[in-house]
Amino acid sequence: MRWNRALAHVGDTESRIAAHDAATPKPSPMVGKDIAALAGDLRTVWSAPTTDARLKKRIVRTVIQEVIADIDDEASEIVLLIHWIGGVHTELRLPKRRRGQRNATSADIIAAIRQLVLIASDD
């Protein structure tokens, strides 16, 4: 009976994985020189004042396949492994916040936000 429940659980997990894989968009096949041309213009597009946050999010979703986060307790770091669409992987290590540690927002930013609240909506 336990064996059958375990097999049913495995089958359920495999079907959920298959559904997730089917729902994940496949990267569009691009020619290498097309990607190289886009990469050359990326910094210009990213830093242009006309580039809004939605376009930047689309760019990120286009070039990143997945990000895996893990915690390295020995080094007290958060390890991010970025899988790029082209098959390259990048590892980033960020310091893990210690117990009781806070990132304080500076007083000038808080004052600016209080001013913006008076003239701008959340949208």
Short mmCIF file of C-alpha atoms in Angstrom, two decimals, residues 2-123:
data_model
loop_
_atom_site.label_atom_id
_atom_site.label_comp_id
_atom_site.label_asym_id
_atom_site.label_seq_id
_atom_site.Cartn_x
_atom_site.Cartn_y
_atom_site.Cartn_z
CA ARG A 2 2.86 2.41 0.87
CA TRP A 3 4.63 1.43 -2.33
CA ASN A 4 1.53 2.25 -4.40
CA ARG A 5 1.16 5.62 -2.65
CA ALA A 6 4.82 6.39 -3.33
CA LEU A 7 4.42 5.44 -7.00
CA ALA A 8 1.31 7.61 -7.24
CA HIS A 9 3.25 10.50 -5.68
CA VAL A 10 6.09 10.01 -8.18
CA GLY A 11 3.60 9.95 -11.07
CA ASP A 12 1.96 13.14 -9.78
CA THR A 13 5.32 14.86 -9.42
CA GLU A 14 6.41 13.80 -12.90
CA SER A 15 3.16 15.12 -14.42
CA ARG A 16 3.61 18.45 -12.60
CA ILE A 17 7.17 18.71 -13.93
CA ALA A 18 5.96 17.92 -17.46
CA ALA A 19 3.21 20.56 -17.16
CA HIS A 20 5.75 23.11 -15.96
CA ASP A 21 8.14 22.28 -18.81
CA ALA A 22 5.29 22.57 -21.33
CA ALA A 23 4.27 25.97 -19.92
CA THR A 24 7.82 27.33 -19.96
CA PRO A 25 8.36 29.31 -23.16
CA LYS A 26 11.10 27.95 -25.38
CA PRO A 27 13.77 30.42 -26.50
CA SER A 28 13.38 31.63 -30.03
CA PRO A 29 16.02 30.35 -32.42
CA MET A 30 18.24 33.30 -33.24
CA VAL A 31 21.24 33.40 -35.45
CA GLY A 32 24.56 34.01 -33.66
CA LYS A 33 25.21 37.29 -35.46
CA ASP A 34 21.72 38.54 -34.52
CA ILE A 35 22.49 37.91 -30.86
CA ALA A 36 25.88 39.60 -31.21
CA ALA A 37 24.24 42.66 -32.77
CA LEU A 38 21.71 42.83 -29.94
CA ALA A 39 24.45 42.46 -27.35
CA GLY A 40 26.32 45.40 -28.85
CA ASP A 41 23.25 47.62 -28.53
CA LEU A 42 22.13 46.35 -25.14
CA ARG A 43 24.05 48.89 -23.04
CA THR A 44 22.73 51.74 -25.19
CA VAL A 45 19.13 50.54 -24.97
CA TRP A 46 19.37 49.77 -21.24
CA SER A 47 20.72 53.20 -20.28
CA ALA A 48 18.57 55.24 -22.66
CA PRO A 49 16.23 57.61 -20.80
CA THR A 50 13.33 56.45 -23.00
CA THR A 51 13.70 52.81 -21.89
CA ASP A 52 11.03 52.07 -19.29
CA ALA A 53 10.97 49.31 -16.67
CA ARG A 54 8.66 47.09 -18.74
CA LEU A 55 11.12 46.97 -21.64
CA LYS A 56 13.98 46.20 -19.27
CA LYS A 57 11.96 43.33 -17.77
CA ARG A 58 11.28 41.97 -21.26
CA ILE A 59 14.99 42.12 -22.06
CA VAL A 60 15.84 40.25 -18.86
CA ARG A 61 13.19 37.59 -19.56
CA THR A 62 14.59 37.20 -23.07
CA VAL A 63 18.22 36.65 -22.07
CA ILE A 64 17.83 34.73 -18.78
CA GLN A 65 16.50 31.19 -18.79
CA GLU A 66 16.41 30.69 -15.00
CA VAL A 67 17.99 31.79 -11.74
CA ILE A 68 18.73 29.29 -8.99
CA ALA A 69 19.26 30.61 -5.47
CA ASP A 70 21.03 28.71 -2.71
CA ILE A 71 22.51 29.60 0.67
CA ASP A 72 26.12 28.88 1.58
CA ASP A 73 25.94 28.87 5.39
CA GLU A 74 29.68 28.32 5.82
CA ALA A 75 30.55 31.48 3.86
CA SER A 76 27.36 33.27 5.02
CA GLU A 77 26.47 34.07 1.40
CA ILE A 78 23.52 33.78 -0.94
CA VAL A 79 24.61 32.02 -4.13
CA LEU A 80 22.76 32.89 -7.34
CA LEU A 81 23.37 30.76 -10.43
CA ILE A 82 22.11 32.50 -13.58
CA HIS A 83 21.42 30.28 -16.60
CA TRP A 84 21.58 32.48 -19.70
CA ILE A 85 19.66 31.53 -22.86
CA GLY A 86 22.88 30.82 -24.80
CA GLY A 87 23.92 28.11 -22.34
CA VAL A 88 26.39 30.17 -20.32
CA HIS A 89 26.14 30.15 -16.52
CA THR A 90 27.12 32.95 -14.15
CA GLU A 91 27.50 32.61 -10.39
CA LEU A 92 26.91 35.60 -8.13
CA ARG A 93 27.64 35.55 -4.41
CA LEU A 94 25.93 38.10 -2.18
CA PRO A 95 26.56 38.58 1.52
CA LYS A 96 23.81 37.12 3.65
CA ARG A 97 22.21 39.55 6.07
CA ARG A 98 23.16 38.77 9.63
CA ARG A 99 20.65 38.48 12.43
CA GLY A 100 19.70 41.95 13.62
CA GLN A 101 21.27 43.66 10.60
CA ARG A 102 19.09 46.18 8.76
CA ASN A 103 19.56 48.18 5.64
CA ALA A 104 18.51 51.67 6.65
CA THR A 105 17.04 54.03 4.09
CA SER A 106 18.69 57.43 4.13
CA ALA A 107 16.70 60.39 5.45
CA ASP A 108 16.86 62.30 2.13
CA ILE A 109 15.18 59.41 0.29
CA ILE A 110 12.43 59.23 2.90
CA ALA A 111 11.88 63.00 2.61
CA ALA A 112 11.71 62.75 -1.19
CA ILE A 113 9.14 59.94 -1.00
CA ARG A 114 7.02 61.97 1.46
CA GLN A 115 7.02 64.82 -1.05
CA LEU A 116 6.13 62.52 -3.95
CA VAL A 117 3.20 61.06 -2.01
CA LEU A 118 1.58 64.50 -2.00
CA ILE A 119 1.77 64.95 -5.79
CA ALA A 120 1.77 61.44 -7.32
CA SER A 121 -0.52 58.44 -7.12
CA ASP A 122 0.67 54.86 -6.65
CA ASP A 123 0.30 54.27 -10.39
#
